CSV table of C-alpha atoms in Angstrom, one decimal:
chain,number,residue,atom,x,y,z
G,1,MET,CA,16.1,-27.3,-31.2
G,2,ALA,CA,14.8,-23.7,-30.8
G,3,ASP,CA,16.5,-21.4,-28.3
G,4,ALA,CA,14.9,-21.0,-24.9
G,5,ALA,CA,13.4,-17.5,-25.6
G,6,SER,CA,11.7,-18.7,-28.7
G,7,ARG,CA,10.3,-21.7,-27.0
G,8,LEU,CA,9.1,-19.6,-24.1
G,9,THR,CA,7.3,-17.1,-26.2
G,10,ALA,CA,5.7,-19.9,-28.3
G,11,LEU,CA,4.5,-21.7,-25.1
G,12,ALA,CA,3.2,-18.5,-23.6
G,13,GLN,CA,1.1,-17.8,-26.7
G,14,GLU,CA,-0.2,-21.4,-26.6
G,15,LEU,CA,-1.3,-21.1,-23.0
G,16,LEU,CA,-2.6,-17.5,-23.1
G,17,GLY,CA,-4.1,-17.5,-26.6
G,18,GLU,CA,-2.2,-14.3,-27.5
G,19,PRO,CA,1.4,-13.3,-27.9
G,20,LEU,CA,3.4,-11.8,-25.0
G,21,PRO,CA,3.4,-8.0,-25.3
G,22,VAL,CA,7.1,-7.8,-24.1
G,23,ARG,CA,10.3,-9.2,-25.4
G,24,VAL,CA,11.9,-12.1,-23.6
G,25,ARG,CA,15.6,-12.8,-23.0
G,26,ALA,CA,16.4,-16.2,-21.5
G,27,TRP,CA,19.3,-17.5,-19.4
G,28,ASP,CA,21.0,-18.8,-22.6
G,29,GLY,CA,21.2,-15.3,-24.0
G,30,SER,CA,18.5,-15.8,-26.6
G,31,GLU,CA,15.8,-13.2,-27.3
G,32,SER,CA,12.4,-13.4,-28.8
G,33,GLY,CA,9.4,-11.1,-29.0
G,34,PRO,CA,8.4,-7.7,-30.4
G,35,PRO,CA,11.4,-5.5,-31.2
G,36,GLY,CA,11.6,-2.2,-29.2
G,37,ALA,CA,9.4,-3.5,-26.4
G,38,PRO,CA,10.6,-3.7,-22.8
G,39,VAL,CA,12.6,-6.9,-22.1
G,40,LEU,CA,11.5,-9.5,-19.6
G,41,VAL,CA,14.8,-11.1,-18.5
G,42,LEU,CA,14.8,-14.6,-17.1
G,43,ARG,CA,18.3,-14.9,-15.5
G,44,ASN,CA,17.7,-18.4,-14.3
G,45,ARG,CA,15.4,-21.3,-15.2
G,46,ARG,CA,14.3,-21.4,-11.5
G,47,ALA,CA,11.9,-18.6,-12.5
G,48,LEU,CA,10.0,-21.1,-14.6
G,49,ARG,CA,9.8,-23.5,-11.7
G,50,ARG,CA,8.3,-20.8,-9.6
G,51,LEU,CA,5.7,-20.0,-12.2
G,52,LEU,CA,4.8,-23.7,-12.6
G,53,TRP,CA,4.4,-24.2,-8.9
G,54,LYS,CA,2.6,-20.8,-8.3
G,55,PRO,CA,1.1,-19.7,-11.7
G,56,GLY,CA,0.2,-16.1,-11.8
G,57,GLU,CA,1.2,-13.1,-9.7
G,58,LEU,CA,2.9,-14.9,-6.7
G,59,GLY,CA,5.2,-17.0,-8.9
G,60,LEU,CA,6.2,-13.9,-10.9
G,61,ALA,CA,6.8,-12.0,-7.6
G,62,ARG,CA,9.0,-14.7,-6.1
G,63,ALA,CA,11.1,-14.8,-9.3
G,64,TRP,CA,11.4,-11.0,-9.2
G,65,VAL,CA,12.3,-10.7,-5.6
G,66,ALA,CA,14.9,-13.5,-5.9
G,67,GLY,CA,16.5,-11.7,-8.8
G,68,GLU,CA,15.8,-14.5,-11.3
G,69,LEU,CA,13.5,-12.3,-13.3
G,70,ASP,CA,14.1,-8.6,-14.2
G,71,ILE,CA,12.9,-6.0,-16.7
G,72,GLU,CA,15.1,-3.9,-19.0
G,73,GLY,CA,13.6,-0.8,-20.4
G,74,ASP,CA,10.8,1.3,-18.9
G,75,LEU,CA,9.4,-0.5,-15.8
G,76,TYR,CA,6.1,1.2,-16.0
G,77,GLU,CA,5.6,0.4,-19.6
G,78,ALA,CA,6.5,-3.2,-19.0
G,79,LEU,CA,4.1,-3.5,-16.1
G,80,ASP,CA,1.3,-1.8,-18.0
G,81,LEU,CA,1.8,-4.1,-21.0
G,82,MET,CA,1.7,-7.2,-18.7
G,83,ALA,CA,-1.1,-6.0,-16.5
G,84,GLY,CA,-3.8,-7.8,-18.5
G,85,LEU,CA,-1.9,-11.0,-18.1
G,86,VAL,CA,-1.3,-10.6,-14.4
G,87,TRP,CA,-4.6,-9.1,-13.2
G,88,GLU,CA,-7.1,-9.9,-15.9
G,89,ARG,CA,-5.9,-13.2,-17.2
G,90,GLY,CA,-4.3,-14.6,-14.1
G,91,ALA,CA,-7.3,-16.7,-13.2
G,92,ASP,CA,-7.5,-18.0,-16.8
G,93,VAL,CA,-3.8,-19.0,-16.7
G,94,ARG,CA,-4.1,-20.8,-13.4
G,95,GLY,CA,-7.2,-22.6,-14.6
G,96,GLY,CA,-5.5,-23.5,-17.9
G,97,LEU,CA,-2.5,-25.1,-16.2
G,98,ARG,CA,-4.9,-27.2,-14.1
G,99,ALA,CA,-6.9,-28.3,-17.1
G,100,LEU,CA,-4.4,-31.0,-18.0
G,101,ARG,CA,-7.0,-32.9,-19.9
G,102,GLU,CA,-6.6,-30.5,-22.8
G,103,PRO,CA,-3.9,-31.8,-25.2
G,104,ARG,CA,-2.4,-28.3,-25.9
G,105,VAL,CA,-2.1,-27.6,-22.1
G,106,ARG,CA,-0.5,-31.0,-21.5
G,107,ALA,CA,2.0,-30.5,-24.3
G,108,ALA,CA,2.8,-26.9,-23.1
G,109,VAL,CA,3.4,-28.0,-19.5
G,110,LYS,CA,5.5,-30.9,-20.6
G,111,ASP,CA,7.8,-28.6,-22.6
G,112,LEU,CA,7.9,-26.1,-19.7
G,113,LEU,CA,9.0,-28.9,-17.4
G,114,LYS,CA,11.8,-29.7,-19.7
G,115,LEU,CA,12.9,-26.1,-19.8
G,116,SER,CA,12.6,-25.5,-16.1
G,117,GLY,CA,15.2,-28.1,-15.0
G,118,PRO,CA,14.9,-30.3,-11.9
G,119,TRP,CA,11.3,-30.7,-10.8
G,120,TYR,CA,11.2,-29.3,-7.3
G,121,PRO,CA,9.7,-26.1,-5.9
G,122,PRO,CA,12.4,-23.5,-5.1
G,123,SER,CA,12.1,-22.1,-1.5
G,124,PRO,CA,10.4,-18.7,-1.4
G,125,PRO,CA,12.8,-15.7,-1.0
G,126,PRO,CA,13.5,-14.8,2.7
G,127,GLU,CA,11.6,-11.5,2.3
G,128,GLU,CA,8.3,-13.4,2.0
G,129,VAL,CA,6.1,-13.6,5.0
G,130,ARG,CA,5.9,-17.2,6.3
G,131,ALA,CA,2.6,-19.0,6.6
G,132,ARG,CA,0.4,-17.4,9.4
G,133,GLY,CA,-2.1,-19.1,11.5
G,134,GLY,CA,-4.9,-18.1,13.8
G,135,ALA,CA,-7.6,-15.5,13.5
G,136,LEU,CA,-7.1,-12.4,11.4
G,137,HIS,CA,-6.4,-9.0,13.0
G,138,THR,CA,-5.8,-10.1,16.6
G,139,ARG,CA,-3.5,-7.7,18.5
G,140,ARG,CA,-0.5,-10.0,18.2
G,141,ARG,CA,-1.0,-10.7,14.5
G,142,ASP,CA,-1.5,-7.0,13.7
G,143,LYS,CA,1.6,-6.1,15.6
G,144,GLU,CA,3.6,-8.7,13.6
G,145,ALA,CA,2.2,-7.5,10.3
G,146,ILE,CA,3.0,-3.8,11.1
G,147,SER,CA,6.5,-4.8,12.2
G,148,HIS,CA,7.1,-6.7,8.9
G,149,HIS,CA,6.2,-3.6,6.9
G,150,TYR,CA,7.5,-0.7,8.9
G,151,ASP,CA,10.4,-2.0,11.0
G,152,VAL,CA,12.8,-2.5,8.0
G,153,GLY,CA,14.9,0.5,9.0
G,154,ASN,CA,14.2,4.2,9.2
G,155,ASP,CA,17.2,5.0,7.1
G,156,PHE,CA,15.6,3.1,4.2
G,157,TYR,CA,12.4,5.0,4.5
G,158,GLU,CA,14.3,8.3,4.5
G,159,LEU,CA,15.7,7.3,1.1
G,160,VAL,CA,12.3,6.5,-0.3
G,161,LEU,CA,10.0,9.1,1.3
G,162,GLY,CA,12.4,12.0,1.5
G,163,PRO,CA,12.7,14.6,4.2
G,164,SER,CA,8.9,14.8,4.8
G,165,MET,CA,8.8,11.2,6.1
G,166,VAL,CA,5.2,11.0,5.2
G,167,TYR,CA,4.1,7.6,3.9
G,168,SER,CA,0.8,8.4,2.3
G,169,CYS,CA,-0.6,10.3,-0.6
G,170,ALA,CA,0.7,13.8,-1.1
G,171,TYR,CA,-1.5,16.7,-2.3
G,172,TRP,CA,-0.3,18.2,-5.6
G,173,GLU,CA,-2.6,21.1,-6.2
G,174,ASP,CA,0.1,23.8,-6.3
G,175,ALA,CA,3.2,21.9,-5.1
G,176,ALA,CA,6.4,21.6,-7.1
G,177,THR,CA,8.2,19.1,-4.9
G,178,LEU,CA,7.3,16.0,-3.0
G,179,GLU,CA,8.2,17.7,0.3
G,180,SER,CA,5.9,20.7,-0.4
G,181,ALA,CA,3.1,18.4,-1.6
G,182,GLN,CA,3.3,16.4,1.6
G,183,ARG,CA,3.3,19.6,3.6
G,184,ASP,CA,0.2,20.7,1.7
G,185,LYS,CA,-1.5,17.4,2.4
G,186,LEU,CA,-0.9,17.6,6.2
G,187,ASP,CA,-2.1,21.2,6.2
G,188,LEU,CA,-5.3,20.2,4.2
G,189,VAL,CA,-6.0,17.6,6.9
G,190,CYS,CA,-5.5,20.1,9.7
G,191,ARG,CA,-7.8,22.6,8.0
G,192,LYS,CA,-10.5,20.0,7.4
G,193,LEU,CA,-10.3,19.1,11.1
G,194,ALA,CA,-10.5,22.9,11.9
G,195,LEU,CA,-7.7,22.5,14.4
G,196,LYS,CA,-7.0,25.4,16.7
G,197,GLU,CA,-4.8,26.3,19.7
G,198,GLY,CA,-5.2,23.8,22.5
G,199,ASP,CA,-7.3,21.2,20.6
G,200,ARG,CA,-6.6,17.6,21.5
G,201,LEU,CA,-5.9,15.6,18.4
G,202,LEU,CA,-5.5,11.8,18.2
G,203,ASP,CA,-3.4,10.7,15.3
G,204,VAL,CA,-4.1,7.0,14.7
G,205,GLY,CA,-1.2,5.2,13.0
G,206,CYS,CA,1.0,8.2,13.4
G,207,GLY,CA,4.0,6.9,11.4
G,208,TRP,CA,7.2,8.9,11.9
G,209,GLY,CA,5.3,11.8,13.5
G,210,SER,CA,4.9,14.2,10.6
G,211,MET,CA,1.2,14.9,11.1
G,212,ALA,CA,1.6,15.2,14.8
G,213,ILE,CA,4.5,17.7,14.4
G,214,HIS,CA,2.6,19.8,11.8
G,215,ALA,CA,-0.6,20.0,13.9
G,216,ALA,CA,1.3,21.0,17.0
G,217,ARG,CA,3.8,23.4,15.4
G,218,GLU,CA,1.4,25.1,12.9
G,219,TYR,CA,-1.9,24.9,14.7
G,220,GLY,CA,-1.0,24.7,18.4
G,221,ALA,CA,-2.8,21.3,18.9
G,222,ARG,CA,-2.0,18.9,21.7
G,223,VAL,CA,-1.4,15.6,19.9
G,224,THR,CA,-1.3,12.0,20.9
G,225,GLY,CA,0.1,9.7,18.2
G,226,VAL,CA,-0.2,5.9,18.4
G,227,THR,CA,1.7,3.3,16.3
G,228,LEU,CA,2.5,-0.4,16.6
G,229,SER,CA,6.0,0.1,15.2
G,230,ALA,CA,8.7,0.6,17.8
G,231,GLU,CA,11.1,2.0,15.2
G,232,GLN,CA,8.6,4.6,14.0
G,233,ALA,CA,7.9,5.7,17.6
G,234,ALA,CA,11.6,6.1,18.4
G,235,TYR,CA,12.2,8.1,15.2
G,236,ALA,CA,9.1,10.3,15.8
G,237,ARG,CA,10.1,11.0,19.5
G,238,LYS,CA,13.5,12.2,18.4
G,239,ARG,CA,12.0,14.5,15.7
G,240,ILE,CA,9.5,15.9,18.3
G,241,ALA,CA,12.4,16.6,20.7
G,242,ASP,CA,14.4,18.3,18.0
G,243,GLU,CA,11.4,20.5,17.2
G,244,GLY,CA,11.0,21.4,20.9
G,245,LEU,CA,7.4,20.0,20.9
G,246,THR,CA,7.7,17.4,23.7
G,247,ASP,CA,5.2,19.5,25.8
G,248,ARG,CA,2.6,19.2,23.0
G,249,VAL,CA,3.1,15.8,21.4
G,250,GLU,CA,3.1,12.3,22.9
G,251,ILE,CA,3.9,9.2,20.8
G,252,ARG,CA,2.8,5.9,22.1
G,253,VAL,CA,3.5,2.3,21.0
G,254,GLN,CA,-0.1,1.3,21.4
G,255,ASP,CA,-3.0,-0.4,19.6
G,256,TYR,CA,-5.8,2.0,18.7
G,257,ARG,CA,-8.1,-0.4,20.5
G,258,ASP,CA,-6.4,0.3,23.8
G,259,VAL,CA,-6.7,4.1,23.7
G,260,ARG,CA,-9.0,5.1,26.5
G,261,ASP,CA,-8.2,8.7,27.3
G,262,GLY,CA,-10.8,10.5,25.3
G,263,PRO,CA,-12.6,12.6,24.5
G,264,TYR,CA,-10.5,14.2,21.7
G,265,ASP,CA,-11.5,17.3,19.8
G,266,ALA,CA,-10.4,15.7,16.5
G,267,ILE,CA,-9.0,12.4,15.2
G,268,SER,CA,-6.9,11.8,12.1
G,269,SER,CA,-6.3,8.4,10.6
G,270,ILE,CA,-4.0,8.7,7.5
G,271,GLY,CA,-3.1,5.5,5.7
G,272,MET,CA,-3.8,3.3,8.7
G,273,ALA,CA,-7.3,1.9,8.1
G,274,GLU,CA,-6.1,-0.4,5.3
G,275,HIS,CA,-4.5,-2.5,8.1
G,276,VAL,CA,-7.7,-2.8,10.1
G,277,GLY,CA,-9.4,-5.5,8.1
G,278,SER,CA,-13.1,-6.1,7.3
G,279,VAL,CA,-13.6,-8.2,10.4
G,280,ARG,CA,-12.5,-5.3,12.6
G,281,TYR,CA,-13.7,-2.3,10.7
G,282,ARG,CA,-16.9,-1.7,12.6
G,283,GLU,CA,-14.9,-2.1,15.9
G,284,TYR,CA,-12.4,0.5,14.5
G,285,ALA,CA,-15.3,2.9,13.7
G,286,ASP,CA,-17.0,2.3,17.1
G,287,ASP,CA,-13.8,2.9,19.1
G,288,LEU,CA,-12.9,6.1,17.3
G,289,TYR,CA,-16.5,7.4,17.6
G,290,ALA,CA,-16.3,6.8,21.4
G,291,LEU,CA,-13.0,8.7,21.6
G,292,LEU,CA,-14.3,11.8,19.8
G,293,LYS,CA,-16.3,14.5,21.6
G,294,PRO,CA,-19.7,15.5,20.3
G,295,GLY,CA,-19.2,18.0,17.6
G,296,GLY,CA,-15.7,16.7,16.9
G,297,ARG,CA,-14.3,15.9,13.5
G,298,PHE,CA,-12.7,12.7,12.1
G,299,LEU,CA,-10.6,12.6,9.0
G,300,ASN,CA,-10.1,9.1,7.5
G,301,HIS,CA,-7.6,9.0,4.6
G,302,GLN,CA,-7.8,5.5,3.1
G,303,ILE,CA,-7.0,3.6,0.0
G,304,GLY,CA,-10.1,2.0,-1.6
G,305,ARG,CA,-10.7,-0.6,-4.3
G,306,ARG,CA,-13.3,-0.9,-7.0
G,307,PRO,CA,-16.3,-2.9,-5.9
G,308,GLU,CA,-16.7,-6.5,-7.0
G,309,LYS,CA,-19.8,-7.7,-8.7
G,310,ASP,CA,-19.7,-10.5,-6.1
G,311,GLU,CA,-18.0,-9.1,-3.0
G,312,SER,CA,-17.6,-12.6,-1.6
G,313,ALA,CA,-15.1,-13.2,-4.5
G,314,TYR,CA,-12.7,-10.5,-3.3
G,315,GLU,CA,-9.2,-11.8,-2.5
G,316,ILE,CA,-6.3,-10.0,-0.9
G,317,ASP,CA,-3.6,-9.3,-3.5
G,318,ALA,CA,-1.2,-12.3,-3.3
G,319,PHE,CA,2.1,-10.3,-3.8
G,320,ILE,CA,1.2,-7.5,-1.4
G,321,ASP,CA,0.0,-10.0,1.2
G,322,ALA,CA,3.2,-12.0,1.0
G,323,TYR,CA,5.7,-9.3,0.7
G,324,VAL,CA,4.3,-5.8,1.6
G,325,PHE,CA,1.2,-5.5,3.8
G,326,PRO,CA,0.5,-8.9,5.4
G,327,ASP,CA,-3.3,-9.1,6.1
G,328,GLY,CA,-4.0,-5.7,4.5
G,329,GLU,CA,-7.4,-5.4,3.0
G,330,LEU,CA,-9.0,-2.8,0.8
G,331,ALA,CA,-12.7,-1.9,0.8
G,332,PRO,CA,-14.8,0.1,-1.6
G,333,VAL,CA,-15.3,3.7,-0.4
G,334,GLY,CA,-19.1,3.2,-0.2
G,335,ARG,CA,-18.7,0.3,2.3
G,336,THR,CA,-16.3,2.4,4.4
G,337,LEU,CA,-18.8,5.3,4.5
G,338,ALA,CA,-21.6,2.9,5.4
G,339,ILE,CA,-19.7,1.4,8.4
G,340,LEU,CA,-18.7,4.9,9.6
G,341,GLU,CA,-22.3,6.0,9.6
G,342,GLU,CA,-23.5,2.8,11.2
G,343,ALA,CA,-21.2,3.6,14.0
G,344,GLY,CA,-22.8,7.0,14.5
G,345,PHE,CA,-20.6,9.3,12.4
G,346,GLU,CA,-22.1,11.7,9.9
G,347,ALA,CA,-20.1,11.9,6.7
G,348,ARG,CA,-19.7,15.5,5.6
G,349,ASP,CA,-17.3,15.4,2.8
G,350,VAL,CA,-15.5,12.9,0.5
G,351,GLU,CA,-12.5,14.0,-1.6
G,352,ALA,CA,-10.9,11.6,-4.1
G,353,LEU,CA,-7.2,11.9,-4.5
G,354,ARG,CA,-6.5,9.0,-6.8
G,355,GLU,CA,-4.3,10.8,-9.3
G,356,HIS,CA,-2.4,12.5,-6.5
G,357,TYR,CA,-1.3,9.1,-5.2
G,358,ALA,CA,0.0,8.0,-8.6
G,359,LEU,CA,2.2,11.1,-8.7
G,360,THR,CA,3.4,10.5,-5.1
G,361,LEU,CA,4.4,6.9,-5.9
G,362,ARG,CA,6.3,7.8,-9.0
G,363,ARG,CA,8.4,10.2,-6.9
G,364,TRP,CA,9.0,7.5,-4.3
G,365,VAL,CA,10.2,5.1,-7.1
G,366,ALA,CA,12.5,7.8,-8.4
G,367,ASN,CA,14.0,8.3,-5.0
G,368,LEU,CA,14.6,4.6,-4.6
G,369,GLU,CA,16.2,4.2,-8.0
G,370,GLU,CA,18.4,7.2,-7.5
G,371,ASN,CA,19.6,5.7,-4.2
G,372,TRP,CA,19.6,2.1,-5.3
G,373,ALA,CA,23.1,1.0,-4.1
G,374,ARG,CA,22.5,2.5,-0.6
G,375,ALA,CA,19.0,1.0,-0.4
G,376,VAL,CA,20.3,-2.5,-1.1
G,377,LYS,CA,23.0,-2.1,1.6
G,378,LEU,CA,20.4,-0.8,4.1
G,379,VAL,CA,17.9,-3.7,3.6
G,380,SER,CA,18.7,-6.4,1.1
G,381,PRO,CA,18.5,-6.7,-2.7
G,382,GLY,CA,15.3,-8.7,-2.4
G,383,ARG,CA,13.6,-6.1,-0.1
G,384,ALA,CA,14.6,-3.2,-2.4
G,385,ARG,CA,13.2,-5.1,-5.3
G,386,VAL,CA,9.9,-5.7,-3.4
G,387,TRP,CA,9.6,-2.0,-2.9
G,388,ARG,CA,10.4,-1.0,-6.5
G,389,LEU,CA,7.9,-3.4,-7.9
G,390,TYR,CA,5.2,-2.6,-5.3
G,391,MET,CA,5.4,1.1,-5.7
G,392,ALA,CA,5.6,1.1,-9.5
G,393,ALA,CA,2.7,-1.3,-9.9
G,394,SER,CA,0.7,0.7,-7.4
G,395,ALA,CA,1.3,3.9,-9.3
G,396,LEU,CA,-0.2,2.2,-12.4
G,397,SER,CA,-3.1,0.8,-10.4
G,398,PHE,CA,-4.0,4.4,-9.3
G,399,GLU,CA,-3.6,5.7,-12.8
G,400,ARG,CA,-5.7,3.0,-14.4
G,401,ASN,CA,-8.5,3.3,-11.7
G,402,ARG,CA,-8.0,-0.1,-10.3
G,403,ILE,CA,-7.7,1.5,-6.8
G,404,GLY,CA,-8.3,4.9,-5.4
G,405,VAL,CA,-7.7,6.9,-2.2
G,406,ASN,CA,-10.2,9.1,-0.4
G,407,GLN,CA,-10.4,11.5,2.4
G,408,ILE,CA,-13.6,11.1,4.3
G,409,LEU,CA,-14.4,14.0,6.7
G,410,ALA,CA,-17.0,12.9,9.3
G,411,VAL,CA,-18.4,14.4,12.5
G,412,ARG,CA,-19.8,13.0,15.7
G,413,PRO,CA,-23.0,15.0,15.9
G,414,GLU,CA,-24.1,16.6,19.1
G,415,GLU,CA,-27.0,15.2,20.9
G,416,GLU,CA,-29.6,17.6,19.4
G,417,GLY,CA,-28.1,16.9,15.9
G,418,SER,CA,-25.8,19.8,15.4
G,419,SER,CA,-22.7,19.1,13.3
G,420,ARG,CA,-20.9,22.3,14.2
G,421,MET,CA,-19.9,22.6,10.6
G,422,PRO,CA,-20.1,25.8,8.6
G,423,LEU,CA,-22.6,26.0,5.8
G,424,ARG,CA,-19.8,26.3,3.2
G,425,ALA,CA,-17.6,23.6,4.5
G,426,ARG,CA,-15.3,23.3,1.6
G,427,ALA,CA,-13.7,26.6,2.3
G,428,TRP,CA,-11.7,24.6,4.9
G,429,LYS,CA,-10.9,27.8,7.0
G,430,ALA,CA,-8.8,26.9,10.0
G,431,ASP,CA,-11.0,29.1,12.2
G,432,ALA,CA,-14.4,27.8,10.9
G,433,SER,CA,-16.3,26.4,13.8
G,434,GLY,CA,-19.8,26.9,12.5
């Protein structure tokens, strides 16, 4: 009888209609596949059972998080080679496994059953979000989703993000390090908002306080930051106290829908809107519009996806929904612009930073890999594996133009129509008030 690796590669080719682009090493030590390619390591036959019960991305993710599946060699190369199978052929694979009337499919599944061992579904890894009920994007459900993602330990995020503690796309125009690129991004946002001494800034989804600190320290703004994460808020408050900025910055554990102390001169929302969801996005836009004074500026920094030919066919990414951002949704930038303008905003500038995010993610992956042993101790092996896979795959998604990230600068026009914007807006001068 052929060894496990040879049988697996043959079965994969039968089901997919093409050979696997990576080499396979099975639990019995056998190997098969193209020499010199990254190696897909199946440490345990449970990985096969996961794929049989959840064909496609979620089954692969569960095996990866559980440590039953690994990659030896260049992780980015392996993910890039397999991307077509996971993203482009995933539906075909799932459909093929259901089409048991086809003799070749029946034969392949039968052989996989023999290889996989006892026929029962392994329990999902403990890092997976359990089934959720009720309506999307209620206050309770959003708070639980935010807690799952952000309340995994500030020490862990320090390892990944570095000293800047900024969890969004950096700006790499002239920067040499991650820290300087993140500082440049925060400064770019402040300049686009034309912040000046005494301005009231609302930072929605303020994270660990980096934007609030930069705006207060460098521009003299009075900042209110809101987050749903208690751990983020505690960390941000300590940083603010250490900087001597408690008289200028307030951090609240508060839903953006409950902020009622406007008007603000400016609003920033950096990497937060992805959590809002399509059913709430107009509410988000309406609420922020109401909190902004006439003539005030709003900077929305948000990941976007490519539009679907049939938008009703859009599905939330299974791996990210189960392990990273529960209930997170991406929208095309055109739809985001339309909703902001429907709420009354005037869009004044859009800057695409897709390649910048790819560079940022690769730096975060490097930080995690360099501090792997400590990261595993701080969270769990499974959680660390989630983050390594998520960030590496996301870097490739930005590089291959599957997703992008955009800064939208919008204003709330004054009653007579004035935007209070300079004619040459892209100069982004801090003192430009029109």
